[in-house]
Short mmCIF file of C-alpha atoms in Angstrom, two decimals:
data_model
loop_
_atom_site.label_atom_id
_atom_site.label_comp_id
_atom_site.label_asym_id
_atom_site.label_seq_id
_atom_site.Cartn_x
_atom_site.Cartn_y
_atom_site.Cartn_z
CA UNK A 13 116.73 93.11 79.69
CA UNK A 14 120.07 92.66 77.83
CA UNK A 15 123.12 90.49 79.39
CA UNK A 16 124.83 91.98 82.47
CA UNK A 17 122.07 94.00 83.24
CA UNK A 18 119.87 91.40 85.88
CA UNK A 19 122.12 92.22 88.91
CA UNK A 20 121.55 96.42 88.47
CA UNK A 21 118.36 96.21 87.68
CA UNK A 22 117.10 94.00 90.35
CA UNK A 23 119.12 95.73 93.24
CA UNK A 24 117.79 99.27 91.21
CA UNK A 25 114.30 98.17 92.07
CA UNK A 26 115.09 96.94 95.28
CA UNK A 27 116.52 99.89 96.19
CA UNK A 28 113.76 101.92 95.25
CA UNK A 29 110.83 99.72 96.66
CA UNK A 30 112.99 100.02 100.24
CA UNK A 31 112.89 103.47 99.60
CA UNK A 32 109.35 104.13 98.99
CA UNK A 33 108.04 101.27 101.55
CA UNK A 34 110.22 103.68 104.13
CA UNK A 35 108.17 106.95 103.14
CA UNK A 36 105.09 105.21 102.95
CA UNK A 37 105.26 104.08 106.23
CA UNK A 38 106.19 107.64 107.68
CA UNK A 39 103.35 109.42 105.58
CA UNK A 40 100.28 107.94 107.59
CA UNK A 41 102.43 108.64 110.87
CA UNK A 42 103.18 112.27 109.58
CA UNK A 43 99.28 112.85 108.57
CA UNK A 44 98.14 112.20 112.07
CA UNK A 45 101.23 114.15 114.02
CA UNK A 46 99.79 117.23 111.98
CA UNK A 47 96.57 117.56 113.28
CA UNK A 48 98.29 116.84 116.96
CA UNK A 49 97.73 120.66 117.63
CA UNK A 50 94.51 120.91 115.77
CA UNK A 51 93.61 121.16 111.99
CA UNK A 52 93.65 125.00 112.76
CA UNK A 53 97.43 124.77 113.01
CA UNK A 54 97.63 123.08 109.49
CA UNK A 55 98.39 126.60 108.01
CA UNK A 56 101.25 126.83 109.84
CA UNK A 57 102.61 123.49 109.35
CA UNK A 58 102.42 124.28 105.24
CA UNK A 59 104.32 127.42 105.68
CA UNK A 60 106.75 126.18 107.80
CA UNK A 61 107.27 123.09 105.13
CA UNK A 62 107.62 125.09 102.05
CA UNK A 63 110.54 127.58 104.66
CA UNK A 64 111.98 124.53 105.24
CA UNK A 65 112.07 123.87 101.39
CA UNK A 66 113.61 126.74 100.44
CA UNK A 67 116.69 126.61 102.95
CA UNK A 68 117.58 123.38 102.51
CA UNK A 69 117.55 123.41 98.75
CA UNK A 70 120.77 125.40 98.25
CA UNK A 71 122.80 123.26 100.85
CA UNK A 72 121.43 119.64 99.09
CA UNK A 73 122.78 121.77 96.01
CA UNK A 74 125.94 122.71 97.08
CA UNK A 75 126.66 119.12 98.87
CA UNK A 76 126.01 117.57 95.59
CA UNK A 77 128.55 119.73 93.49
CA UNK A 78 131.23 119.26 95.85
CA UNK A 79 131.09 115.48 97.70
CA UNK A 80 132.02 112.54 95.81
CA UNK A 81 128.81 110.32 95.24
CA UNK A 82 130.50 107.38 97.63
CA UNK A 83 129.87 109.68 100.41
CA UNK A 84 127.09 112.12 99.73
CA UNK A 85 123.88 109.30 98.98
CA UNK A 86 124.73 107.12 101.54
CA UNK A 87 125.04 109.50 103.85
CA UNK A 88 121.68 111.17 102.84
CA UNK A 89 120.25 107.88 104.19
CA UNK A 90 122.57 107.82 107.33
CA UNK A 91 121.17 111.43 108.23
CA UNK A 92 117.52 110.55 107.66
CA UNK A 93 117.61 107.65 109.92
CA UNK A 94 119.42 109.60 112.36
CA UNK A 95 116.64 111.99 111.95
CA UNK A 96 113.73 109.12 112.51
CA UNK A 97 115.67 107.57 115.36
CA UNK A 98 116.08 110.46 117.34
CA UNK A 99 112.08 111.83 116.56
CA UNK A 100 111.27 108.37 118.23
CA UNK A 101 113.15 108.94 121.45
CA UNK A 102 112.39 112.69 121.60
CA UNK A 103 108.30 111.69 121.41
CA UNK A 104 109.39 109.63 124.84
CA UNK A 105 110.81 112.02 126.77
CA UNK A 106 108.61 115.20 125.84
CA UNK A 107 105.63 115.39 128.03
CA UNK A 108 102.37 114.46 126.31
CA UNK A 109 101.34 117.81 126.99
CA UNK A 110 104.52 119.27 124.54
CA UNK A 111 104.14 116.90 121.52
CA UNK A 112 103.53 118.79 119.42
CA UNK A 113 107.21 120.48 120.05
CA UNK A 114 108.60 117.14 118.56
CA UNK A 115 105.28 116.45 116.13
CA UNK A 116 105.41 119.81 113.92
CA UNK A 117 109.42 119.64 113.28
CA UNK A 118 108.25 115.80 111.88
CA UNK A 119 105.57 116.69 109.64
CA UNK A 120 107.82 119.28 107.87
CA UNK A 121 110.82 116.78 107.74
CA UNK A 122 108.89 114.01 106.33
CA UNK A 123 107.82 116.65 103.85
CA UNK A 124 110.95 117.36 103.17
CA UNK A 125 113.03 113.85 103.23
CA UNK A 126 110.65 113.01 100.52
CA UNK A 127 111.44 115.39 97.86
CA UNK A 128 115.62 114.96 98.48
CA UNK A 129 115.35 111.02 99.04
CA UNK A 130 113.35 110.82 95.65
CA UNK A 131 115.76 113.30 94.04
CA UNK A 132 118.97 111.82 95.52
CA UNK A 133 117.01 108.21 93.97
CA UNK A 134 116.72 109.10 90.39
CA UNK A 135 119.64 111.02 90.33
CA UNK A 136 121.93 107.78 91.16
CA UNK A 137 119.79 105.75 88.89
CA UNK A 138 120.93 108.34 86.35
CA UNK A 139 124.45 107.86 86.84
CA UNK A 140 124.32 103.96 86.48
CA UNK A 141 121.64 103.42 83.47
CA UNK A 142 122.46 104.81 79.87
CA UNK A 143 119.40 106.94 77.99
CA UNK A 144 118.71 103.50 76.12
CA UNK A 145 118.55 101.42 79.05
CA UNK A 146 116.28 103.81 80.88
CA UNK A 147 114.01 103.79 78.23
CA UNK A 148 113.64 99.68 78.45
CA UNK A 149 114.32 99.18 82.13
CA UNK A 150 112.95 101.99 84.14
CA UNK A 151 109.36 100.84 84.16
CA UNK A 152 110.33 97.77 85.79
CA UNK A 153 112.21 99.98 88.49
CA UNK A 154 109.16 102.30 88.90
CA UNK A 155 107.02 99.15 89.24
CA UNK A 156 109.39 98.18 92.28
CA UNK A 157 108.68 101.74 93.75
CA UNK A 158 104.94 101.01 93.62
CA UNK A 159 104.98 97.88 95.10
CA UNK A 160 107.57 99.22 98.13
CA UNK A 161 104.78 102.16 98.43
CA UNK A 162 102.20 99.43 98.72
CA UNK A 163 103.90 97.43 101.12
CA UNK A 164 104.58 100.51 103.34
CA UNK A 165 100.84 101.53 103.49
CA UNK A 166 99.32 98.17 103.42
CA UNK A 167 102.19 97.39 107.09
CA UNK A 168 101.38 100.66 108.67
CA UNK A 169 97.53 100.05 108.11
CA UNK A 170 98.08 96.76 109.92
CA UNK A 171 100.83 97.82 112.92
CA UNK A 172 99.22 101.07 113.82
CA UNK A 173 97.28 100.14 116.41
CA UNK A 174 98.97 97.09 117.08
CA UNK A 175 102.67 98.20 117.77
CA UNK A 176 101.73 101.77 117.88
CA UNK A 177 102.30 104.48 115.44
CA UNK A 178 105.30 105.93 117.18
CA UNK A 179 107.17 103.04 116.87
CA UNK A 180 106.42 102.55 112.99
CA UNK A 181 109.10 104.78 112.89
CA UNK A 182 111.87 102.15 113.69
CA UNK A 183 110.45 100.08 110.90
CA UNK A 184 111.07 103.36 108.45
CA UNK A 185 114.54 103.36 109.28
CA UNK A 186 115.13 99.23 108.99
CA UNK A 187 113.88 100.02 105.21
CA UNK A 188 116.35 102.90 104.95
CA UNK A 189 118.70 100.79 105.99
CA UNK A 190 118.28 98.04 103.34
CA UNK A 191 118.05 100.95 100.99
CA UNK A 192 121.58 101.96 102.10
CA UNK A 193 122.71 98.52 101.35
CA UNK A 194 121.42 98.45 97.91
CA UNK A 195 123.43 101.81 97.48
CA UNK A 196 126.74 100.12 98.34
CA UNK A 197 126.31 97.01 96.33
CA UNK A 198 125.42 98.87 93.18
CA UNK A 199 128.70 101.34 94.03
CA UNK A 200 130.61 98.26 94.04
CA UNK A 201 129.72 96.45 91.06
CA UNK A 202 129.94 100.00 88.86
CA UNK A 203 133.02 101.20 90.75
CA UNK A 204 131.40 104.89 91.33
CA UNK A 205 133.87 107.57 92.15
CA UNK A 206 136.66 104.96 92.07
CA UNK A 207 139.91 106.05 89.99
CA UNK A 208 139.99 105.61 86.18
CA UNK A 209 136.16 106.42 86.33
CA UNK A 210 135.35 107.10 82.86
CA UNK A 211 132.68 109.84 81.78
CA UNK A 212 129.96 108.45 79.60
CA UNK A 213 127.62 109.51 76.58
CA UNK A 214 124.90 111.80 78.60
CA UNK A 215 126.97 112.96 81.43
CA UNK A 216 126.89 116.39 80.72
CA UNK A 217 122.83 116.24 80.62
CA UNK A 218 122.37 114.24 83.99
CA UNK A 219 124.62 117.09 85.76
CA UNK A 220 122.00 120.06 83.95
CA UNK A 221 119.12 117.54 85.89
CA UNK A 222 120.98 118.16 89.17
CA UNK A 223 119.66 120.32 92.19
CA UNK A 224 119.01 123.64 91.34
CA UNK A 225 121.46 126.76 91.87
CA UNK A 226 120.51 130.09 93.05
CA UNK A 227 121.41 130.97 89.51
CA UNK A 228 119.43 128.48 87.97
CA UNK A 229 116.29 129.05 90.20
CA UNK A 230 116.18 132.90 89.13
CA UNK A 231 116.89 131.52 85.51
CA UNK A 232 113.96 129.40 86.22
CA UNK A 233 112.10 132.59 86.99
CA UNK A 234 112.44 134.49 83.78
CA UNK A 235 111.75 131.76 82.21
CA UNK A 236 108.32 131.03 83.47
CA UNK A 237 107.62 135.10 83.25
CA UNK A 238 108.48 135.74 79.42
CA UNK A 239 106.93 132.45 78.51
CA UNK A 240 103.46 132.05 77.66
CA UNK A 241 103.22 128.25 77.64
CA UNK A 242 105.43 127.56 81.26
CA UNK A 243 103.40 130.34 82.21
CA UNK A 244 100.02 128.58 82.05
CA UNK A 245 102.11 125.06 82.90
CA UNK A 246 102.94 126.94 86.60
CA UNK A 247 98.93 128.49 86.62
CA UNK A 248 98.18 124.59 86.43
CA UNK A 249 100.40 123.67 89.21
CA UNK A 250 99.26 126.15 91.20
CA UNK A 251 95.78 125.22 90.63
CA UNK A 252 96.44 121.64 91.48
CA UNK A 253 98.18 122.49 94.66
CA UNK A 254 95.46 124.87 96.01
CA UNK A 255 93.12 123.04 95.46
CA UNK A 256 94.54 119.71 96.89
CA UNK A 257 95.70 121.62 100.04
CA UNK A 258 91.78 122.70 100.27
CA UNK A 259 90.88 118.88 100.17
CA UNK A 260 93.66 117.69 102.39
CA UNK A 261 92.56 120.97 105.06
CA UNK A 262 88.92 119.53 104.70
CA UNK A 263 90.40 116.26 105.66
CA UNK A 264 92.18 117.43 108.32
CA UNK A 265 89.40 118.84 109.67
CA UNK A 266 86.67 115.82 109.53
CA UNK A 267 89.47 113.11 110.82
CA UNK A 268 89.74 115.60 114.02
CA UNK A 269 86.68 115.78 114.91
CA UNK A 270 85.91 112.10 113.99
CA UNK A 271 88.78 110.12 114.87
CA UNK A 272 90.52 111.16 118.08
CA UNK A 273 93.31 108.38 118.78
CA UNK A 274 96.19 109.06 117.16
CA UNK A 275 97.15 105.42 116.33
CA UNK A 276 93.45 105.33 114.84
CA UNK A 277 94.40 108.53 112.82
CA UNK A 278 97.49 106.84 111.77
CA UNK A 279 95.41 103.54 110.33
CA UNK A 280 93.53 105.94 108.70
CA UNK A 281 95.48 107.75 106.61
CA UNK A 282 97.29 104.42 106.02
CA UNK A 283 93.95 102.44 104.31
CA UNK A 284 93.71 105.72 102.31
CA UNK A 285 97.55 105.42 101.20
CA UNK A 286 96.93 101.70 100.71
CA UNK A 287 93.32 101.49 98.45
CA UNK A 288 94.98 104.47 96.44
CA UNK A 289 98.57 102.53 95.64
CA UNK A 290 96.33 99.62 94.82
CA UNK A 291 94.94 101.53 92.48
CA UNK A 292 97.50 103.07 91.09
CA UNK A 293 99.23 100.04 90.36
CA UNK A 294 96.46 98.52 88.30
CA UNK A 295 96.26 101.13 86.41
CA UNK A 296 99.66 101.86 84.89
CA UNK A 297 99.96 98.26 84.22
CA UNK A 298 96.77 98.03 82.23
CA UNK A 299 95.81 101.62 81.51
CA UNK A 300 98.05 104.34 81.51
CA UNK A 301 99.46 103.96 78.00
CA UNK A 302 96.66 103.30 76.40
CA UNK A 303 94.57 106.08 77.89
CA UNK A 304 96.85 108.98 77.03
CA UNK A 305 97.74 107.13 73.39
CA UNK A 306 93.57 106.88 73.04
CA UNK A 307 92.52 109.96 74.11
CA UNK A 308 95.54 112.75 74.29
CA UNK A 309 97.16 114.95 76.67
CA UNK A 310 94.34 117.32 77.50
CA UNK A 311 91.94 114.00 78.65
CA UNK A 312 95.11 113.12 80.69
CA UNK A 313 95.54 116.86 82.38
CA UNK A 314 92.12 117.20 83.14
CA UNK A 315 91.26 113.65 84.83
CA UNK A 316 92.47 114.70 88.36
CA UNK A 317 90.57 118.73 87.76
CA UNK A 318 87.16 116.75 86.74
CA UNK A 319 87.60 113.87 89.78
CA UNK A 320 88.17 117.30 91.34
CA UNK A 321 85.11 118.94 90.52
CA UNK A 322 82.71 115.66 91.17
CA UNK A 323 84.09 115.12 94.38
CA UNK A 324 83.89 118.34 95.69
CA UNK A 325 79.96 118.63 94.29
CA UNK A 326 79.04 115.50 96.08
CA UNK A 327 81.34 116.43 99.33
CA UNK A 328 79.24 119.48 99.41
CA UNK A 329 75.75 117.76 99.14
CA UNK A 330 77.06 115.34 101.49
CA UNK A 331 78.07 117.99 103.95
CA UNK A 332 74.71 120.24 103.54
CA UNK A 333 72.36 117.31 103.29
CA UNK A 334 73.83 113.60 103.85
CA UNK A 335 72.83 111.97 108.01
CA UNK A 336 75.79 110.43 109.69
CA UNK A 337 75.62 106.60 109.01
CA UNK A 338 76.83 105.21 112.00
CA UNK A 339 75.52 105.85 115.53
CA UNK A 340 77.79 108.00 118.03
CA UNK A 341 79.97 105.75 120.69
CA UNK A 342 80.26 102.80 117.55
CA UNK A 343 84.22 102.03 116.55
CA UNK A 344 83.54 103.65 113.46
CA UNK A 345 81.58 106.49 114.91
CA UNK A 346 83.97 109.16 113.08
CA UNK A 347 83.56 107.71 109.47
CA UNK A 348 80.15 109.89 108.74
CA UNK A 349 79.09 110.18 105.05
CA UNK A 350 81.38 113.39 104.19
CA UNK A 351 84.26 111.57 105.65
CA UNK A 352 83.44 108.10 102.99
CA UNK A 353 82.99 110.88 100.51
CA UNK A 354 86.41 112.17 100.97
CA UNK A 355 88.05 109.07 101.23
CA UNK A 356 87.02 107.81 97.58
CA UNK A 357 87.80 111.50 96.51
CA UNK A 358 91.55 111.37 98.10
CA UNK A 359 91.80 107.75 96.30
CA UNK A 360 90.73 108.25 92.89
CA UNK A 361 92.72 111.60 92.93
CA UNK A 362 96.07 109.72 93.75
CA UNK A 363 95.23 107.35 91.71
CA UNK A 364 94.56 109.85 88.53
CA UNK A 365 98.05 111.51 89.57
CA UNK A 366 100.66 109.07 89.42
CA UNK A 367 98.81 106.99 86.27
CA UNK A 368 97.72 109.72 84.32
CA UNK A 369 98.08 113.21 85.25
CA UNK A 370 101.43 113.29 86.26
CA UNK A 371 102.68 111.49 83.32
CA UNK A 372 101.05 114.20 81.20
CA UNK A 373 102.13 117.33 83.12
CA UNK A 374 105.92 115.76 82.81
CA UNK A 375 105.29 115.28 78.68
CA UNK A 376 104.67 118.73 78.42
CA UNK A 377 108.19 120.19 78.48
CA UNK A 378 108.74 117.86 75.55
CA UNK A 379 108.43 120.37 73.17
CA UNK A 380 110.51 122.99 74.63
CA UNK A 381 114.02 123.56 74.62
CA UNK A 382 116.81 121.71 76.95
CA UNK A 383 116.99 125.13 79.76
CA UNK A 384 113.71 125.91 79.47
CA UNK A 385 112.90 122.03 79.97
CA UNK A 386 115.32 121.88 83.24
CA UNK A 387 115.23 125.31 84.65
CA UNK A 388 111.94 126.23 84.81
CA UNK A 389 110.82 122.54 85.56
CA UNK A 390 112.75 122.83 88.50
CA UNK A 391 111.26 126.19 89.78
CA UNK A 392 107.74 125.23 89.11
CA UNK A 393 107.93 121.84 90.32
CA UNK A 394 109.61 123.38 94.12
CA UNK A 395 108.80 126.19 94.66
CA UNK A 396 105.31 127.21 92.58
CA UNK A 397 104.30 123.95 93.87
CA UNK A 398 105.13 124.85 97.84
CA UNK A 399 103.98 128.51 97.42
CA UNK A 400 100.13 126.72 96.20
CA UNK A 401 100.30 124.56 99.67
CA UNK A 402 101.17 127.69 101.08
CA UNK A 403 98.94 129.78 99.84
CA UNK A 404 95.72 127.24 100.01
CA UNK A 405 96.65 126.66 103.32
CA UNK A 406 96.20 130.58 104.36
CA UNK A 407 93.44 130.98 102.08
CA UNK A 408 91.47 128.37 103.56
CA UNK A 409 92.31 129.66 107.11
CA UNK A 410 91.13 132.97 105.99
CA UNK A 411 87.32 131.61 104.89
CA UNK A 412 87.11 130.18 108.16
CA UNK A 413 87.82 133.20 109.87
CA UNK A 414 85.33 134.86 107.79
CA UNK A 415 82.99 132.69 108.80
CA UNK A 416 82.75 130.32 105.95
CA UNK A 417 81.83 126.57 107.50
CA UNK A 418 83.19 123.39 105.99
CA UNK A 419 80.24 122.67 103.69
CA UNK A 420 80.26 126.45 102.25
CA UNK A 421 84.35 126.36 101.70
CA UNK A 422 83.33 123.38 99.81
CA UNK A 423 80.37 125.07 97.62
CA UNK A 424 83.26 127.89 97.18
CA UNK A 425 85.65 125.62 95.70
CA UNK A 426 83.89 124.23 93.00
CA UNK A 427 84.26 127.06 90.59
CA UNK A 428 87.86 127.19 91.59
CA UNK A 429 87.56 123.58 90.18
CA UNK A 430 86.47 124.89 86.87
CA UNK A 431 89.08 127.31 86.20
CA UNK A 432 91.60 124.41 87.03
CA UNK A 433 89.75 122.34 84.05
CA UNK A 434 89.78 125.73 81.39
CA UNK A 435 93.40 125.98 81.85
CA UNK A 436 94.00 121.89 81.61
CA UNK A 437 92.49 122.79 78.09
CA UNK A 438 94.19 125.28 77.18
CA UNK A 439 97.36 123.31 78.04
CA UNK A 440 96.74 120.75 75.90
CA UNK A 441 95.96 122.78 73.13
CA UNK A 442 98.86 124.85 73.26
CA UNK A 443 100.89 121.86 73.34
CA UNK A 444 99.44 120.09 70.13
CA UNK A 445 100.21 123.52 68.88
CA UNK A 446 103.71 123.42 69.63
CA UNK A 447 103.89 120.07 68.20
CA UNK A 448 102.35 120.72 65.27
CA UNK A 449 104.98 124.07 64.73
CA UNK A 450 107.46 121.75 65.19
CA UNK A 451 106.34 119.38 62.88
CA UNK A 452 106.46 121.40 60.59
CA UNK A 453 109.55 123.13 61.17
CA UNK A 454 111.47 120.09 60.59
CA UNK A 455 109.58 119.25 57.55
CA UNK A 456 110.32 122.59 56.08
CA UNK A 457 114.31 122.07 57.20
CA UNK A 458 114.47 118.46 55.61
CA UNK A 459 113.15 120.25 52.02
CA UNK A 460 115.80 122.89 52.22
CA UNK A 461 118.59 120.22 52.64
CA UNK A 462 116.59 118.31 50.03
CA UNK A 463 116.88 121.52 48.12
CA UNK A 464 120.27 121.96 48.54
CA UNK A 465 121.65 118.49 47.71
CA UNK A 466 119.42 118.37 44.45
CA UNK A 467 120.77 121.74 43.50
CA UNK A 468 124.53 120.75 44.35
CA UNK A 469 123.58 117.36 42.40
#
């Protein structure tokens, strides 16, 4: 940290530990509401999300081209709590037998406040910090986010069943609140939107990061279709969102028919959220760097398929062969041997994502050009992504209603699982490829100038 930097950077990571405390705390909440109509419904739910997705994306688009920053992030904020505030008073006055009227519309906005929060996030941050500065201070800032996600699941595991899970929702928006008044401190102190605002080195790049057009979405398209590399980059993504939606369906489906309070649910899902930010914590700190510097890309892409393929091996054993451990009627009656086996599953997979995985899967457009890099980033990362949920969700649907049982779904996924590890390898090795033509590219440019200035000598 240089001089005059302390003040930004502390409210920066304030800011985004309010932030991610606030979705933390709705995630648990959002888990449970979804299985309110049954895990059979989850299909639905996922389709509905990734509709939701695609409508709102052009309007957070064209909001952001055409209202000054002053007034658009704040009131991103404003409108979410807004959003939670009136969810908790609509839950009071449906009947108990219509909840799910007000319970589906919440699962698919918390789906979707979470991607346009996040984006809304870094897009400020990129606004205040120069490329240098990001490079020096962002982890700190990204720590702050971790801790705020920690926080979130580590208060909704403990208020659950004590306040009630409907109620954590208040609590969501007192965090969105502080977040809001992080927003107008640092707008103050760096004078955004305020005449005599001066552009600065990088501006032109942060507005190519924006939200996506129409145009550059179909851009985006072509891209990923002419391209061999984003090509197998989206087959990854798809593969990692199919199967995860399998898992999370297979979840679903256990907690139901285990756990059937909803504030039990809620504590749940908010000790998974908690162990697996613990985690994730510990390892970037002490891990992260060193395990992609020591063993590559392709070792980081294919941590979360092989966690992937181990877990879903022992959930099926589990499933076909493993007794309940507790005895029906105990507290814990619902937490049977497939359900612990999930559990560690769900955790180590989170865990893999945010400290290694995901770190890898965003080096990968490193070695491709600026539009390519933005474009088809954008389209993979939105809507590939969504259409996987989408699609996993239907697909798994579809083996029940062909008769397939939990335990054989499971047994049916595990080669799926293998194809997701063959094509983390073949990313990596297409990207040390890359690197290696480019490599040498600029070594055979800095002889021809070497050429040239000896000859002109």
């Amino acid at each position: 940290m240089k001089p005059g930097e302390g003040l930004t950077l502390a409210l920066s990571a304030l800011y985004f530990f309010t932030l991610l405390a606030g979705y933390s705390i709705l995630r648990p909440v959002r888990e449970a509401m979804g299985l309110s109509g049954g895990a059979d419904k989850l299909p639905l739910l996922f389709t509905g999300t990734m509709i939701g997705m695609i409508l709102v994306n052009p309007a957070f688009a064209w909001l952001v081209t055409r209202v000054r920053r002053r007034v658009f992030i704040p009131a991103v904020y404003v409108i979410s709590i807004a959003f939670l505030i009136g969810f908790r008073v609509a839950f009071d006055l449906v009947p108990k037998s219509h909840e799910t009227w007000i319970a589906y519309p919440y699962f698919a906005f918390v789906s979707v406040f979470n991607l346009f929060v996040v984006s809304v996030f870094w897009g400020f941050m990129a606004d205040l910090w120069q490329l240098e500065q990001a490079k020096r201070l962002y982890g700190f800032i990204g720590a702050g986010g971790t801790l705020g996600a920690f926080v979130g699941a580590l208060s909704t595991t403990w208020l659950a069943t004590r306040m009630g899970s409907l109620n954590l929702l208040y609590l969501s928006a007192g965090m969105l609140l502080l977040s809001i008044g992080c927003i107008q401190w640092l707008m103050h102190i760096h004078h955004i939107d305020r005449v005599g605002e001066r552009s600065r080195p990088g501006d032109e790049e942060r507005h190519l990061r924006g939200p996506p057009t129409a145009a550059d979405t179909w851009r985006g398209v072509k891209l990923v279709g002419t391209n061999p590399y984003l090509r197998t980059i989206a087959s990854y993504t798809f593969l990692y969102g199919l199967i995860g939606t399998f898992l999370y369906f297979q979840q679903g489906h256990l907690v139901e028919s285990g756990i059937p309070n909803r504030d039990d649910r809620t504590r749940y899902f908010g000790i998974v959220d908690t162990v697996a930010q613990s985690m994730t914590g510990l390892i970037q700190i002490f891990f992260t760097g060193r395990l992609i510097k020591r063993f590559g890309i392709t070792f980081a892409l294919n941590t979360q398929p092989v966690i992937a393929l181990v877990g879903w091996i022992a959930l099926a054993c589990t499933m076909l062969f493993g007794p309940s451990l507790f005895a029906p009627g105990s507290r814990l009656a619902g937490l049977t041997p497939e359900l612990c086996v999930l559990v560690v599953v769900q955790v180590l997979l989170r865990a893999s994502n945010f400290a290694t995985a995901r770190p890898a899967r965003e080096s990968l457009y490193t070695v491709v050009g600026r539009e390519m890099k933005y474009k088809s980033k954008s389209f993979i990362d939105t809507f590939v992504y969504r259409f996987a949920d989408a699609t996993g969700g239907w697909t798994f649907a579809g083996l029940q209603w062909a008769g397939l049982a939990l335990p054989a779904i499971a047994v049916v996924t595990i080669p799926l699982t293998g194809v997701w590890i063959l094509v983390g390898r073949a990313l990596g090795r297409r990207q040390r490829e890359l690197v290696a033509e480019s490599s040498a590219a600029e070594t055979l440019g800095n002889q021809t100038i070497a050429s040239k200035s000896a000859a002109i000598a």
